[in-house]
Amino acid sequence: PRHVVALRDDGTVVAWGRNVDGQCEVPPGLLADAVAAGRAHSAALRRDGTVEAWGRNQVGQCDVPAGLDDVIAISAGDWHTLALRSDGTVIAWGDDTWGQATVPAGLASVEAISAGRNHSLALRSDGTVTAWGDDRKGQSTVRSNLQDPSTADAVAVAAGRFASFALRGDGSLVVFGMPPNGSGTVPPS
């Protein structure tokens, strides 16, 4: 994104950067527990567990589903938005050109989410990872060691433009898709 959304300790939200579509115009009185920045939209997880979104809305990325509550985490992709509910289910809305806003049937027990450019990731409580959406660079093809509960031990996930990352319990990083260096490997530290 070409803008930044930040959360202060007191729950107030500030935004700056490119504001062509109002993505930096924080709604008055907003108090949040988390924020997310998409390509031209912003989202906030309100303290009451509901979601507020603003900015460019050409494909519905700011149209928060009616009745959405009990949200504990949010993530914004280029043109879609994800919300994780306290019951471990995921809700998605916005652009679905690549299936990034179509949550896989039966997805449950989710502990973390991450929205990439045109794909989405979910970390389940058993350490497995689920991905959906754009897979042109392999970013939605989860490695087999992260799909089997007997071997999966992911503790965090992150979705990038064309790559997906899973941090394992032993501190190692699993990458699928094309990472920023384009080599298919984790850049050296």
PDB file of C-alpha atoms in Angstrom:
ATOM      1  CA  PRO A   1       0.000   0.000   0.000  1.00  0.00           C
ATOM      2  CA  ARG A   2       0.957   3.602  -0.407  1.00  0.00           C
ATOM      3  CA  HIS A   3      -0.445   4.595   2.943  1.00  0.00           C
ATOM      4  CA  VAL A   4       0.096   3.664   6.577  1.00  0.00           C
ATOM      5  CA  VAL A   5      -2.444   3.056   9.325  1.00  0.00           C
ATOM      6  CA  ALA A   6      -1.185   3.069  12.906  1.00  0.00           C
ATOM      7  CA  LEU A   7      -2.748   2.244  16.252  1.00  0.00           C
ATOM      8  CA  ARG A   8      -1.850   4.289  19.316  1.00  0.00           C
ATOM      9  CA  ASP A   9      -1.757   2.882  22.865  1.00  0.00           C
ATOM     10  CA  ASP A  10      -5.002   4.675  23.688  1.00  0.00           C
ATOM     11  CA  GLY A  11      -6.835   2.959  20.799  1.00  0.00           C
ATOM     12  CA  THR A  12      -6.929   5.967  18.513  1.00  0.00           C
ATOM     13  CA  VAL A  13      -6.022   5.454  14.875  1.00  0.00           C
ATOM     14  CA  VAL A  14      -3.879   7.656  12.647  1.00  0.00           C
ATOM     15  CA  ALA A  15      -3.214   7.306   8.932  1.00  0.00           C
ATOM     16  CA  TRP A  16      -0.964   9.059   6.458  1.00  0.00           C
ATOM     17  CA  GLY A  17       0.363   8.734   2.942  1.00  0.00           C
ATOM     18  CA  ARG A  18      -1.537   8.584  -0.332  1.00  0.00           C
ATOM     19  CA  ASN A  19      -5.132   9.602   0.313  1.00  0.00           C
ATOM     20  CA  VAL A  20      -6.663   9.688  -3.169  1.00  0.00           C
ATOM     21  CA  ASP A  21      -9.591   7.485  -2.083  1.00  0.00           C
ATOM     22  CA  GLY A  22     -10.020   8.587   1.526  1.00  0.00           C
ATOM     23  CA  GLN A  23      -8.034   5.681   2.963  1.00  0.00           C
ATOM     24  CA  CYS A  24      -6.293   8.080   5.388  1.00  0.00           C
ATOM     25  CA  GLU A  25      -9.517   9.728   6.587  1.00  0.00           C
ATOM     26  CA  VAL A  26     -10.019   7.877   9.880  1.00  0.00           C
ATOM     27  CA  PRO A  27     -13.662   7.876  11.004  1.00  0.00           C
ATOM     28  CA  PRO A  28     -14.192  10.298  13.907  1.00  0.00           C
ATOM     29  CA  GLY A  29     -14.220   8.759  17.380  1.00  0.00           C
ATOM     30  CA  LEU A  30     -12.832   5.414  16.233  1.00  0.00           C
ATOM     31  CA  LEU A  31     -11.226   3.380  19.024  1.00  0.00           C
ATOM     32  CA  ALA A  32      -9.591   0.154  17.877  1.00  0.00           C
ATOM     33  CA  ASP A  33      -7.639  -2.891  18.988  1.00  0.00           C
ATOM     34  CA  ALA A  34      -6.063  -3.563  15.561  1.00  0.00           C
ATOM     35  CA  VAL A  35      -5.694  -1.924  12.144  1.00  0.00           C
ATOM     36  CA  ALA A  36      -4.896  -3.064   8.612  1.00  0.00           C
ATOM     37  CA  ALA A  37      -4.009  -1.294   5.365  1.00  0.00           C
ATOM     38  CA  GLY A  38      -4.987  -2.590   1.932  1.00  0.00           C
ATOM     39  CA  ARG A  39      -3.959  -1.091  -1.362  1.00  0.00           C
ATOM     40  CA  ALA A  40      -6.409   1.822  -1.170  1.00  0.00           C
ATOM     41  CA  HIS A  41      -8.545   0.985   1.839  1.00  0.00           C
ATOM     42  CA  SER A  42      -8.098   0.776   5.577  1.00  0.00           C
ATOM     43  CA  ALA A  43      -9.759  -1.358   8.233  1.00  0.00           C
ATOM     44  CA  ALA A  44      -9.943  -1.294  12.000  1.00  0.00           C
ATOM     45  CA  LEU A  45     -11.037  -3.834  14.574  1.00  0.00           C
ATOM     46  CA  ARG A  46     -13.156  -1.823  16.990  1.00  0.00           C
ATOM     47  CA  ARG A  47     -12.892  -2.479  20.713  1.00  0.00           C
ATOM     48  CA  ASP A  48     -16.411  -3.984  20.670  1.00  0.00           C
ATOM     49  CA  GLY A  49     -15.338  -6.736  18.209  1.00  0.00           C
ATOM     50  CA  THR A  50     -16.853  -5.152  15.116  1.00  0.00           C
ATOM     51  CA  VAL A  51     -14.983  -3.966  12.014  1.00  0.00           C
ATOM     52  CA  GLU A  52     -14.892  -0.551  10.353  1.00  0.00           C
ATOM     53  CA  ALA A  53     -13.479  -0.065   6.833  1.00  0.00           C
ATOM     54  CA  TRP A  54     -12.986   3.045   4.721  1.00  0.00           C
ATOM     55  CA  GLY A  55     -11.298   4.238   1.544  1.00  0.00           C
ATOM     56  CA  ARG A  56     -11.680   2.938  -1.997  1.00  0.00           C
ATOM     57  CA  ASN A  57     -14.579   0.524  -2.272  1.00  0.00           C
ATOM     58  CA  GLN A  58     -14.821  -0.381  -5.952  1.00  0.00           C
ATOM     59  CA  VAL A  59     -15.111  -4.144  -5.283  1.00  0.00           C
ATOM     60  CA  GLY A  60     -16.714  -4.149  -1.848  1.00  0.00           C
ATOM     61  CA  GLN A  61     -13.566  -4.293   0.288  1.00  0.00           C
ATOM     62  CA  CYS A  62     -15.100  -1.688   2.636  1.00  0.00           C
ATOM     63  CA  ASP A  63     -18.543  -3.325   2.752  1.00  0.00           C
ATOM     64  CA  VAL A  64     -18.238  -5.061   6.113  1.00  0.00           C
ATOM     65  CA  PRO A  65     -20.799  -7.891   6.233  1.00  0.00           C
ATOM     66  CA  ALA A  66     -23.887  -7.010   8.267  1.00  0.00           C
ATOM     67  CA  GLY A  67     -23.901  -8.514  11.738  1.00  0.00           C
ATOM     68  CA  LEU A  68     -20.183  -9.276  11.792  1.00  0.00           C
ATOM     69  CA  ASP A  69     -19.097  -9.281  15.436  1.00  0.00           C
ATOM     70  CA  ASP A  70     -16.894 -11.209  17.865  1.00  0.00           C
ATOM     71  CA  VAL A  71     -13.900 -10.408  15.629  1.00  0.00           C
ATOM     72  CA  ILE A  72     -10.458 -10.874  17.192  1.00  0.00           C
ATOM     73  CA  ALA A  73      -8.166 -10.152  14.207  1.00  0.00           C
ATOM     74  CA  ILE A  74      -8.263  -8.490  10.785  1.00  0.00           C
ATOM     75  CA  SER A  75      -6.050  -8.402   7.710  1.00  0.00           C
ATOM     76  CA  ALA A  76      -6.290  -6.447   4.454  1.00  0.00           C
ATOM     77  CA  GLY A  77      -5.112  -7.594   1.046  1.00  0.00           C
ATOM     78  CA  ASP A  78      -4.914  -5.393  -2.021  1.00  0.00           C
ATOM     79  CA  TRP A  79      -8.669  -5.388  -2.599  1.00  0.00           C
ATOM     80  CA  HIS A  80     -10.095  -7.806  -0.011  1.00  0.00           C
ATOM     81  CA  THR A  81     -10.420  -7.946   3.753  1.00  0.00           C
ATOM     82  CA  LEU A  82     -10.344 -10.845   6.236  1.00  0.00           C
ATOM     83  CA  ALA A  83     -11.746 -11.109   9.742  1.00  0.00           C
ATOM     84  CA  LEU A  84     -11.098 -13.851  12.301  1.00  0.00           C
ATOM     85  CA  ARG A  85     -13.939 -14.472  14.756  1.00  0.00           C
ATOM     86  CA  SER A  86     -13.491 -15.687  18.322  1.00  0.00           C
ATOM     87  CA  ASP A  87     -15.042 -19.057  17.380  1.00  0.00           C
ATOM     88  CA  GLY A  88     -12.135 -19.724  14.978  1.00  0.00           C
ATOM     89  CA  THR A  89     -14.039 -19.024  11.760  1.00  0.00           C
ATOM     90  CA  VAL A  90     -12.950 -16.631   9.007  1.00  0.00           C
ATOM     91  CA  ILE A  91     -15.092 -14.114   7.126  1.00  0.00           C
ATOM     92  CA  ALA A  92     -13.862 -12.494   3.890  1.00  0.00           C
ATOM     93  CA  TRP A  93     -15.223  -9.808   1.593  1.00  0.00           C
ATOM     94  CA  GLY A  94     -14.144  -7.649  -1.333  1.00  0.00           C
ATOM     95  CA  ASP A  95     -12.478  -8.686  -4.572  1.00  0.00           C
ATOM     96  CA  ASP A  96     -12.832 -12.391  -5.285  1.00  0.00           C
ATOM     97  CA  THR A  97     -11.310 -12.511  -8.772  1.00  0.00           C
ATOM     98  CA  TRP A  98      -8.814 -15.189  -7.680  1.00  0.00           C
ATOM     99  CA  GLY A  99     -11.004 -16.756  -4.989  1.00  0.00           C
ATOM    100  CA  GLN A 100      -9.196 -14.852  -2.229  1.00  0.00           C
ATOM    101  CA  ALA A 101     -12.489 -13.899  -0.566  1.00  0.00           C
ATOM    102  CA  THR A 102     -14.024 -17.380  -0.825  1.00  0.00           C
ATOM    103  CA  VAL A 103     -13.181 -19.013   2.498  1.00  0.00           C
ATOM    104  CA  PRO A 104     -12.736 -22.786   2.075  1.00  0.00           C
ATOM    105  CA  ALA A 105     -15.734 -24.791   3.262  1.00  0.00           C
ATOM    106  CA  GLY A 106     -15.238 -26.284   6.696  1.00  0.00           C
ATOM    107  CA  LEU A 107     -12.329 -24.042   7.664  1.00  0.00           C
ATOM    108  CA  ALA A 108     -12.418 -23.893  11.469  1.00  0.00           C
ATOM    109  CA  SER A 109     -10.175 -23.699  14.527  1.00  0.00           C
ATOM    110  CA  VAL A 110      -8.274 -20.784  12.989  1.00  0.00           C
ATOM    111  CA  GLU A 111      -5.892 -18.875  15.245  1.00  0.00           C
ATOM    112  CA  ALA A 112      -4.353 -16.366  12.806  1.00  0.00           C
ATOM    113  CA  ILE A 113      -5.010 -14.904   9.353  1.00  0.00           C
ATOM    114  CA  SER A 114      -3.059 -12.971   6.746  1.00  0.00           C
ATOM    115  CA  ALA A 115      -4.239 -11.429   3.477  1.00  0.00           C
ATOM    116  CA  GLY A 116      -1.770 -11.174   0.608  1.00  0.00           C
ATOM    117  CA  ARG A 117      -2.155  -9.328  -2.645  1.00  0.00           C
ATOM    118  CA  ASN A 118      -4.698 -11.771  -4.086  1.00  0.00           C
ATOM    119  CA  HIS A 119      -4.531 -14.726  -1.712  1.00  0.00           C
ATOM    120  CA  SER A 120      -5.311 -15.518   1.911  1.00  0.00           C
ATOM    121  CA  LEU A 121      -3.764 -17.629   4.670  1.00  0.00           C
ATOM    122  CA  ALA A 122      -5.097 -19.186   7.843  1.00  0.00           C
ATOM    123  CA  LEU A 123      -3.170 -20.823  10.685  1.00  0.00           C
ATOM    124  CA  ARG A 124      -5.192 -23.517  12.458  1.00  0.00           C
ATOM    125  CA  SER A 125      -4.866 -24.531  16.107  1.00  0.00           C
ATOM    126  CA  ASP A 126      -3.270 -27.867  15.114  1.00  0.00           C
ATOM    127  CA  GLY A 127      -0.348 -26.016  13.468  1.00  0.00           C
ATOM    128  CA  THR A 128      -1.561 -26.604   9.907  1.00  0.00           C
ATOM    129  CA  VAL A 129      -1.826 -23.854   7.301  1.00  0.00           C
ATOM    130  CA  THR A 130      -4.618 -23.316   4.776  1.00  0.00           C
ATOM    131  CA  ALA A 131      -4.256 -21.030   1.749  1.00  0.00           C
ATOM    132  CA  TRP A 132      -6.671 -19.962  -0.946  1.00  0.00           C
ATOM    133  CA  GLY A 133      -6.835 -17.517  -3.848  1.00  0.00           C
ATOM    134  CA  ASP A 134      -4.234 -16.643  -6.484  1.00  0.00           C
ATOM    135  CA  ASP A 135      -1.716 -19.452  -6.976  1.00  0.00           C
ATOM    136  CA  ARG A 136       0.109 -18.281 -10.121  1.00  0.00           C
ATOM    137  CA  LYS A 137       3.425 -18.216  -8.249  1.00  0.00           C
ATOM    138  CA  GLY A 138       2.601 -21.112  -5.904  1.00  0.00           C
ATOM    139  CA  GLN A 139       1.662 -18.813  -3.020  1.00  0.00           C
ATOM    140  CA  SER A 140      -1.489 -20.836  -2.264  1.00  0.00           C
ATOM    141  CA  THR A 141       0.117 -24.276  -2.599  1.00  0.00           C
ATOM    142  CA  VAL A 142       0.857 -25.102   1.031  1.00  0.00           C
ATOM    143  CA  ARG A 143       3.902 -27.319   1.585  1.00  0.00           C
ATOM    144  CA  SER A 144       2.962 -30.863   2.600  1.00  0.00           C
ATOM    145  CA  ASN A 145       4.737 -30.579   5.960  1.00  0.00           C
ATOM    146  CA  LEU A 146       2.300 -27.777   6.882  1.00  0.00           C
ATOM    147  CA  GLN A 147      -0.831 -29.692   5.841  1.00  0.00           C
ATOM    148  CA  ASP A 148      -0.461 -32.810   7.998  1.00  0.00           C
ATOM    149  CA  PRO A 149      -1.305 -32.282  11.692  1.00  0.00           C
ATOM    150  CA  SER A 150       1.259 -34.940  12.656  1.00  0.00           C
ATOM    151  CA  THR A 151       4.124 -32.893  11.181  1.00  0.00           C
ATOM    152  CA  ALA A 152       2.794 -29.327  11.064  1.00  0.00           C
ATOM    153  CA  ASP A 153       3.936 -27.002  13.822  1.00  0.00           C
ATOM    154  CA  ALA A 154       3.366 -23.543  12.382  1.00  0.00           C
ATOM    155  CA  VAL A 155       2.984 -20.773  14.954  1.00  0.00           C
ATOM    156  CA  ALA A 156       2.542 -17.747  12.643  1.00  0.00           C
ATOM    157  CA  VAL A 157       1.740 -16.968   8.997  1.00  0.00           C
ATOM    158  CA  ALA A 158       2.263 -13.986   6.696  1.00  0.00           C
ATOM    159  CA  ALA A 159       1.085 -13.437   3.138  1.00  0.00           C
ATOM    160  CA  GLY A 160       3.002 -11.226   0.733  1.00  0.00           C
ATOM    161  CA  ARG A 161       2.481 -10.174  -2.848  1.00  0.00           C
ATOM    162  CA  PHE A 162       3.392 -13.507  -4.470  1.00  0.00           C
ATOM    163  CA  ALA A 163       4.673 -15.500  -1.499  1.00  0.00           C
ATOM    164  CA  SER A 164       3.496 -17.054   1.735  1.00  0.00           C
ATOM    165  CA  PHE A 165       5.494 -17.579   4.902  1.00  0.00           C
ATOM    166  CA  ALA A 166       4.962 -19.866   7.878  1.00  0.00           C
ATOM    167  CA  LEU A 167       7.051 -19.673  11.026  1.00  0.00           C
ATOM    168  CA  ARG A 168       7.491 -23.094  12.660  1.00  0.00           C
ATOM    169  CA  GLY A 169       7.789 -23.813  16.363  1.00  0.00           C
ATOM    170  CA  ASP A 170      11.528 -24.481  16.032  1.00  0.00           C
ATOM    171  CA  GLY A 171      12.095 -21.004  14.589  1.00  0.00           C
ATOM    172  CA  SER A 172      12.541 -22.130  10.992  1.00  0.00           C
ATOM    173  CA  LEU A 173      10.682 -20.439   8.159  1.00  0.00           C
ATOM    174  CA  VAL A 174       8.785 -22.247   5.422  1.00  0.00           C
ATOM    175  CA  VAL A 175       8.275 -20.272   2.207  1.00  0.00           C
ATOM    176  CA  PHE A 176       5.999 -21.142  -0.668  1.00  0.00           C
ATOM    177  CA  GLY A 177       5.468 -19.036  -3.734  1.00  0.00           C
ATOM    178  CA  MET A 178       7.975 -16.469  -4.927  1.00  0.00           C
ATOM    179  CA  PRO A 179       9.639 -14.575  -2.050  1.00  0.00           C
ATOM    180  CA  PRO A 180      10.870 -10.985  -2.507  1.00  0.00           C
ATOM    181  CA  ASN A 181      14.304 -12.035  -3.766  1.00  0.00           C
ATOM    182  CA  GLY A 182      12.645 -14.142  -6.473  1.00  0.00           C
ATOM    183  CA  SER A 183      14.902 -17.133  -5.830  1.00  0.00           C
ATOM    184  CA  GLY A 184      12.423 -19.392  -4.040  1.00  0.00           C
ATOM    185  CA  THR A 185      14.627 -19.400  -0.955  1.00  0.00           C
ATOM    186  CA  VAL A 186      14.662 -17.445   2.260  1.00  0.00           C
ATOM    187  CA  PRO A 187      17.080 -14.506   1.988  1.00  0.00           C
ATOM    188  CA  PRO A 188      20.227 -14.984   4.125  1.00  0.00           C
ATOM    189  CA  SER A 189      20.310 -13.124   7.433  1.00  0.00           C
TER     190      SER A 189
END
